[in-house]
Amino acid sequence: MYVILVSAAHAWGLRGHRIVARIAENHLNETAQSQVKELLGSDTLTKVANEADSYRSDSKWKCAAPLHYVSIEDNEQYLTAEKHAQGDIVRAMFYFEDILRDEKSTKPMKAIALKWLVHLVGDIHQPLHVGRSCDRGGNSTKVRWFGSDSNLHKVWDSQLINHEELSYTEFADFLDKADQPRIEPSNYIAWSNEARQLRQQLYTCLAKDNCCERNAKRACKAPATEFGSCSAEAPELTVNVEYAYVEKNRELLNRQLLKAGLRLADLLNRIFAATPLSDQEKAARVAIEKIRRDAGDPVKDCVMQAVK
Ligand SMILES: [Zn+2]
């Protein structure tokens, strides 16, 4: 099977998704491993982790573009945020999980749902996939990346990861050590709110980082400057994203990749063991059902149309 590689505006890069999938593979229990094999055949989670991005070049999946992200403004939470008419990453994840849990789903449908879920657990841990709409999740926040034109979204999707010059296996092994965060019971709504909270750090540069030094008009005298095309000063301010920014954000980047991998493994272990939903997962589903009643089910409509 050919996978057409496209560079997309909204996606952890290829390596980011593979790191997440690789960490998850290290933590799948036997039941999940055999179910994954049953659904994917000789393919692995790592191999299929980017397939949902390759759908972008496929006209029948055009409707799925909004499923890779969600816009939540700074003072909002997922449930209160305005909903995209074509769906979002949170609703998509609930939908694909339910297909995997449903005994009546066909094997090809479950395989598609698994590929999507592996991909989206990665995306939702890239804090700019839970973006502000005013700068399209950092896509329109221009920055200079070691002297080249870039934007903040691209920095976080791929440039910070590639900067480490580790292969995805090396990166996964490096992150996946004994000292690990405990994976608490959670749900996709909580993950989106968490990413929304984390993203503020991504828009902050400190004067001591020299991240504004080439902005003559605005010398960045303030100890900390928030940048981004959502702020009024933005037209004068294109920050230099260089070593100091990389150092300052490395821990957050690594933590998100590791958490995504561990959460993905935990999720698949529970799905394939048919573990009953926790109370908070049930409560989240009630909230999602309400959104479906009010706004329809664009995720389902899109997937049904794409696979028919
Ligand atoms: Zn994506």
GROMACS .gro file of C-alpha atoms and ligand atoms in nm:
model
  309
    1MET     CA    1   0.000   0.000   0.000
    2TYR     CA    2   0.127   0.345  -0.085
    3VAL     CA    3   0.112   0.619   0.170
    4ILE     CA    4   0.138   0.960   0.011
    5LEU     CA    5   0.331   1.190   0.237
    6VAL     CA    6   0.199   1.540   0.245
    7SER     CA    7   0.309   1.833   0.454
    8ALA     CA    8   0.005   1.953   0.635
    9ALA     CA    9  -0.074   2.267   0.822
   10HIS     CA   10  -0.212   2.086   1.123
   11ALA     CA   11  -0.011   1.785   1.236
   12TRP     CA   12   0.269   1.674   1.464
   13GLY     CA   13   0.527   1.591   1.201
   14LEU     CA   14   0.586   1.235   1.092
   15ARG     CA   15   0.845   1.180   1.361
   16GLY     CA   16   0.627   1.314   1.642
   17HIS     CA   17   0.347   1.071   1.563
   18ARG     CA   18   0.590   0.782   1.535
   19ILE     CA   19   0.746   0.864   1.872
   20VAL     CA   20   0.402   0.860   2.037
   21ALA     CA   21   0.303   0.533   1.867
   22ARG     CA   22   0.636   0.370   1.952
   23ILE     CA   23   0.603   0.456   2.322
   24ALA     CA   24   0.249   0.318   2.317
   25GLU     CA   25   0.368  -0.008   2.157
   26ASN     CA   26   0.612  -0.052   2.444
   27HIS     CA   27   0.323  -0.047   2.692
   28LEU     CA   28   0.048  -0.249   2.525
   29ASN     CA   29  -0.060  -0.560   2.711
   30GLU     CA   30  -0.088  -0.895   2.533
   31THR     CA   31  -0.458  -0.864   2.456
   32ALA     CA   32  -0.413  -0.523   2.298
   33GLN     CA   33  -0.109  -0.640   2.103
   34SER     CA   34  -0.296  -0.930   1.951
   35GLN     CA   35  -0.604  -0.716   1.874
   36VAL     CA   36  -0.387  -0.455   1.703
   37LYS     CA   37  -0.228  -0.730   1.497
   38GLU     CA   38  -0.568  -0.871   1.413
   39LEU     CA   39  -0.679  -0.532   1.280
   40LEU     CA   40  -0.360  -0.407   1.115
   41GLY     CA   41  -0.206  -0.733   0.992
   42SER     CA   42   0.164  -0.682   0.935
   43ASP     CA   43   0.141  -0.307   0.992
   44THR     CA   44   0.228  -0.161   1.330
   45LEU     CA   45   0.096   0.138   1.524
   46THR     CA   46   0.415   0.323   1.434
   47LYS     CA   47   0.363   0.252   1.067
   48VAL     CA   48   0.001   0.371   1.058
   49ALA     CA   49   0.042   0.667   1.295
   50ASN     CA   50   0.058   0.919   1.011
   51GLU     CA   51  -0.205   0.771   0.786
   52ALA     CA   52  -0.476   1.016   0.891
   53ASP     CA   53  -0.256   1.300   0.764
   54SER     CA   54  -0.208   1.125   0.430
   55TYR     CA   55  -0.587   1.132   0.390
   56ARG     CA   56  -0.552   1.504   0.328
   57SER     CA   57  -0.456   1.430  -0.029
   58ASP     CA   58  -0.763   1.209  -0.069
   59SER     CA   59  -1.072   1.401  -0.182
   60LYS     CA   60  -1.318   1.173  -0.004
   61TRP     CA   61  -1.156   1.256   0.329
   62LYS     CA   62  -1.163   1.631   0.266
   63CYS     CA   63  -1.436   1.670   0.528
   64ALA     CA   64  -1.200   1.528   0.792
   65ALA     CA   65  -0.954   1.820   0.797
   66PRO     CA   66  -1.112   1.980   1.109
   67LEU     CA   67  -1.084   1.652   1.300
   68HIS     CA   68  -0.713   1.707   1.370
   69TYR     CA   69  -0.762   2.003   1.602
   70VAL     CA   70  -1.004   2.212   1.806
   71SER     CA   71  -1.017   2.588   1.859
   72ILE     CA   72  -1.065   2.697   2.220
   73GLU     CA   73  -1.010   3.062   2.309
   74ASP     CA   74  -0.795   3.163   2.607
   75ASN     CA   75  -1.081   3.213   2.850
   76GLU     CA   76  -1.283   2.912   2.731
   77GLN     CA   77  -1.310   2.542   2.802
   78TYR     CA   78  -1.400   2.275   2.549
   79LEU     CA   79  -1.762   2.246   2.656
   80THR     CA   80  -1.828   2.620   2.648
   81ALA     CA   81  -1.628   2.689   2.329
   82GLU     CA   82  -1.804   2.750   2.001
   83LYS     CA   83  -1.822   2.424   1.804
   84HIS     CA   84  -1.690   2.387   1.450
   85ALA     CA   85  -1.973   2.281   1.218
   86GLN     CA   86  -1.754   2.005   1.071
   87GLY     CA   87  -1.650   1.856   1.404
   88ASP     CA   88  -1.325   1.863   1.600
   89ILE     CA   89  -1.059   1.638   1.746
   90VAL     CA   90  -1.243   1.575   2.074
   91ARG     CA   91  -1.567   1.459   1.913
   92ALA     CA   92  -1.365   1.255   1.663
   93MET     CA   93  -1.181   1.069   1.937
   94PHE     CA   94  -1.504   0.975   2.117
   95TYR     CA   95  -1.647   0.859   1.785
   96PHE     CA   96  -1.349   0.638   1.692
   97GLU     CA   97  -1.324   0.490   2.040
   98ASP     CA   98  -1.691   0.395   2.027
   99ILE     CA   99  -1.639   0.219   1.692
  100LEU     CA  100  -1.355   0.017   1.843
  101ARG     CA  101  -1.564  -0.073   2.147
  102ASP     CA  102  -1.872  -0.170   1.946
  103GLU     CA  103  -1.895  -0.545   1.886
  104LYS     CA  104  -2.105  -0.479   1.579
  105SER     CA  105  -1.836  -0.277   1.400
  106THR     CA  106  -1.677  -0.450   1.101
  107LYS     CA  107  -1.307  -0.528   1.102
  108PRO     CA  108  -1.220  -0.278   0.825
  109MET     CA  109  -1.412  -0.008   1.012
  110LYS     CA  110  -1.230  -0.089   1.335
  111ALA     CA  111  -0.898  -0.073   1.153
  112ILE     CA  112  -0.981   0.275   1.027
  113ALA     CA  113  -1.092   0.384   1.374
  114LEU     CA  114  -0.769   0.252   1.527
  115LYS     CA  115  -0.553   0.440   1.277
  116TRP     CA  116  -0.741   0.760   1.348
  117LEU     CA  117  -0.725   0.719   1.724
  118VAL     CA  118  -0.349   0.654   1.722
  119HIS     CA  119  -0.302   0.968   1.518
  120LEU     CA  120  -0.536   1.193   1.714
  121VAL     CA  121  -0.402   1.101   2.058
  122GLY     CA  122  -0.076   1.241   1.921
  123ASP     CA  123  -0.230   1.556   1.778
  124ILE     CA  124  -0.424   1.652   2.091
  125HIS     CA  125  -0.100   1.655   2.293
  126GLN     CA  126   0.055   1.918   2.061
  127PRO     CA  127  -0.071   2.221   2.256
  128LEU     CA  128  -0.126   2.425   1.937
  129HIS     CA  129  -0.373   2.165   1.806
  130VAL     CA  130  -0.595   2.313   2.076
  131GLY     CA  131  -0.545   2.660   1.937
  132ARG     CA  132  -0.678   3.010   1.940
  133SER     CA  133  -0.880   3.076   1.627
  134CYS     CA  134  -0.730   3.428   1.584
  135ASP     CA  135  -0.395   3.283   1.477
  136ARG     CA  136  -0.520   2.941   1.362
  137GLY     CA  137  -0.334   2.754   1.635
  138GLY     CA  138  -0.009   2.941   1.574
  139ASN     CA  139  -0.014   2.890   1.196
  140SER     CA  140  -0.034   3.265   1.137
  141THR     CA  141   0.209   3.355   1.415
  142LYS     CA  142   0.525   3.415   1.215
  143VAL     CA  143   0.857   3.344   1.383
  144ARG     CA  144   1.220   3.317   1.277
  145TRP     CA  145   1.346   2.965   1.339
  146PHE     CA  146   1.726   2.985   1.355
  147GLY     CA  147   1.714   3.254   1.089
  148SER     CA  148   1.454   3.100   0.856
  149ASP     CA  149   1.094   3.206   0.816
  150SER     CA  150   0.858   2.977   0.999
  151ASN     CA  151   0.548   2.989   1.214
  152LEU     CA  152   0.485   2.881   1.569
  153HIS     CA  153   0.266   2.586   1.472
  154LYS     CA  154   0.534   2.443   1.245
  155VAL     CA  155   0.797   2.490   1.514
  156TRP     CA  156   0.591   2.275   1.748
  157ASP     CA  157   0.476   2.020   1.492
  158SER     CA  158   0.818   1.928   1.367
  159GLN     CA  159   1.106   2.172   1.399
  160LEU     CA  160   1.163   2.130   1.774
  161ILE     CA  161   1.150   1.753   1.739
  162ASN     CA  162   1.374   1.736   1.435
  163HIS     CA  163   1.618   1.974   1.602
  164GLU     CA  164   1.709   1.695   1.846
  165GLU     CA  165   1.841   1.484   1.558
  166LEU     CA  166   1.716   1.162   1.710
  167SER     CA  167   1.537   0.895   1.508
  168TYR     CA  168   1.188   0.816   1.633
  169THR     CA  169   1.309   0.498   1.801
  170GLU     CA  170   1.595   0.681   1.971
  171PHE     CA  171   1.359   0.957   2.080
  172ALA     CA  172   1.103   0.709   2.216
  173ASP     CA  173   1.370   0.513   2.402
  174PHE     CA  174   1.513   0.834   2.545
  175LEU     CA  175   1.173   0.944   2.679
  176ASP     CA  176   1.038   0.609   2.787
  177LYS     CA  177   1.238   0.555   3.102
  178ALA     CA  178   1.157   0.441   3.453
  179ASP     CA  179   1.072   0.789   3.581
  180GLN     CA  180   0.725   0.824   3.431
  181PRO     CA  181   0.418   1.029   3.499
  182ARG     CA  182   0.129   0.834   3.643
  183ILE     CA  183  -0.149   0.805   3.391
  184GLU     CA  184  -0.461   0.907   3.578
  185PRO     CA  185  -0.810   0.820   3.458
  186SER     CA  186  -0.909   1.101   3.225
  187ASN     CA  187  -1.100   1.178   2.909
  188TYR     CA  188  -1.057   1.364   2.581
  189ILE     CA  189  -1.237   1.675   2.703
  190ALA     CA  190  -0.992   1.704   2.992
  191TRP     CA  191  -0.698   1.651   2.753
  192SER     CA  192  -0.813   1.937   2.534
  193ASN     CA  193  -0.850   2.169   2.834
  194GLU     CA  194  -0.505   2.066   2.955
  195ALA     CA  195  -0.348   2.149   2.616
  196ARG     CA  196  -0.531   2.482   2.611
  197GLN     CA  197  -0.375   2.566   2.947
  198LEU     CA  198  -0.025   2.457   2.848
  199ARG     CA  199  -0.010   2.653   2.526
  200GLN     CA  200   0.045   2.992   2.690
  201GLN     CA  201   0.407   2.904   2.761
  202LEU     CA  202   0.461   2.853   2.387
  203TYR     CA  203   0.379   3.218   2.321
  204THR     CA  204   0.613   3.360   2.582
  205CYS     CA  205   0.967   3.477   2.527
  206LEU     CA  206   1.191   3.617   2.796
  207ALA     CA  207   1.414   3.918   2.743
  208LYS     CA  208   1.714   3.716   2.856
  209ASP     CA  209   1.648   3.473   2.571
  210ASN     CA  210   1.727   3.749   2.319
  211CYS     CA  211   1.424   3.632   2.131
  212CYS     CA  212   1.334   3.987   2.031
  213GLU     CA  213   1.679   4.129   1.965
  214ARG     CA  214   1.627   4.188   1.595
  215ASN     CA  215   1.299   4.368   1.646
  216ALA     CA  216   1.440   4.717   1.641
  217LYS     CA  217   1.114   4.899   1.702
  218ARG     CA  218   1.030   4.704   2.008
  219ALA     CA  219   1.336   4.605   2.198
  220CYS     CA  220   1.155   4.363   2.423
  221LYS     CA  221   1.266   4.535   2.741
  222ALA     CA  222   0.991   4.367   2.936
  223PRO     CA  223   1.117   4.063   3.125
  224ALA     CA  224   0.862   3.844   2.954
  225THR     CA  225   0.685   3.916   2.629
  226GLU     CA  226   0.383   3.742   2.497
  227PHE     CA  227   0.396   3.729   2.122
  228GLY     CA  228   0.164   3.603   1.854
  229SER     CA  229  -0.063   3.748   1.591
  230CYS     CA  230  -0.346   3.764   1.844
  231SER     CA  231  -0.175   4.046   2.028
  232ALA     CA  232  -0.195   4.409   1.921
  233GLU     CA  233   0.184   4.452   1.905
  234ALA     CA  234   0.232   4.149   1.683
  235PRO     CA  235   0.293   4.324   1.351
  236GLU     CA  236   0.616   4.468   1.491
  237LEU     CA  237   0.720   4.154   1.666
  238THR     CA  238   0.859   3.850   1.492
  239VAL     CA  239   1.046   3.661   1.758
  240ASN     CA  240   1.361   3.461   1.709
  241VAL     CA  241   1.302   3.106   1.810
  242GLU     CA  242   1.649   2.978   1.882
  243TYR     CA  243   1.849   2.793   2.146
  244ALA     CA  244   1.703   2.967   2.450
  245TYR     CA  245   1.347   2.892   2.337
  246VAL     CA  246   1.437   2.533   2.261
  247GLU     CA  247   1.590   2.489   2.606
  248LYS     CA  248   1.299   2.657   2.780
  249ASN     CA  249   1.041   2.438   2.608
  250ARG     CA  250   1.218   2.105   2.577
  251GLU     CA  251   1.072   1.966   2.896
  252LEU     CA  252   0.718   2.054   2.792
  253LEU     CA  253   0.769   1.902   2.448
  254ASN     CA  254   0.914   1.581   2.591
  255ARG     CA  255   0.647   1.555   2.858
  256GLN     CA  256   0.368   1.589   2.601
  257LEU     CA  257   0.517   1.323   2.373
  258LEU     CA  258   0.564   1.080   2.661
  259LYS     CA  259   0.221   1.145   2.808
  260ALA     CA  260   0.061   1.095   2.467
  261GLY     CA  261   0.235   0.759   2.424
  262LEU     CA  262   0.147   0.635   2.772
  263ARG     CA  263  -0.212   0.755   2.747
  264LEU     CA  264  -0.250   0.590   2.407
  265ALA     CA  265  -0.130   0.257   2.547
  266ASP     CA  266  -0.360   0.286   2.848
  267LEU     CA  267  -0.653   0.374   2.621
  268LEU     CA  268  -0.596   0.082   2.384
  269ASN     CA  269  -0.540  -0.159   2.673
  270ARG     CA  270  -0.876  -0.058   2.818
  271ILE     CA  271  -1.061  -0.059   2.486
  272PHE     CA  272  -0.939  -0.403   2.384
  273ALA     CA  273  -1.006  -0.549   2.728
  274ALA     CA  274  -1.359  -0.405   2.704
  275THR     CA  275  -1.298  -0.231   3.037
  276PRO     CA  276  -1.619  -0.054   3.139
  277LEU     CA  277  -1.613   0.325   3.119
  278SER     CA  278  -1.525   0.512   3.436
  279ASP     CA  279  -1.774   0.756   3.585
  280GLN     CA  280  -1.592   1.055   3.443
  281GLU     CA  281  -1.574   0.896   3.097
  282LYS     CA  282  -1.947   0.836   3.120
  283ALA     CA  283  -2.006   1.197   3.222
  284ALA     CA  284  -1.795   1.318   2.928
  285ARG     CA  285  -2.004   1.106   2.691
  286VAL     CA  286  -2.323   1.255   2.825
  287ALA     CA  287  -2.182   1.600   2.743
  288ILE     CA  288  -2.080   1.487   2.393
  289GLU     CA  289  -2.425   1.338   2.335
  290LYS     CA  290  -2.578   1.673   2.418
  291ILE     CA  291  -2.352   1.844   2.161
  292ARG     CA  292  -2.458   1.582   1.903
  293ARG     CA  293  -2.823   1.649   1.977
  294ASP     CA  294  -2.772   2.024   1.940
  295ALA     CA  295  -2.521   2.035   1.654
  296GLY     CA  296  -2.559   1.704   1.473
  297ASP     CA  297  -2.283   1.449   1.426
  298PRO     CA  298  -2.051   1.584   1.152
  299VAL     CA  299  -1.777   1.336   1.244
  300LYS     CA  300  -2.000   1.039   1.176
  301ASP     CA  301  -2.138   1.199   0.859
  302CYS     CA  302  -1.787   1.258   0.727
  303VAL     CA  303  -1.655   0.911   0.807
  304MET     CA  304  -1.963   0.736   0.668
  305GLN     CA  305  -1.932   0.930   0.346
  306ALA     CA  306  -1.556   0.868   0.321
  307VAL     CA  307  -1.576   0.491   0.369
  308LYS     CA  308  -1.882   0.414   0.162
  309ZN      ZN  309  -0.303   1.534   1.235
   0.00000   0.00000   0.00000
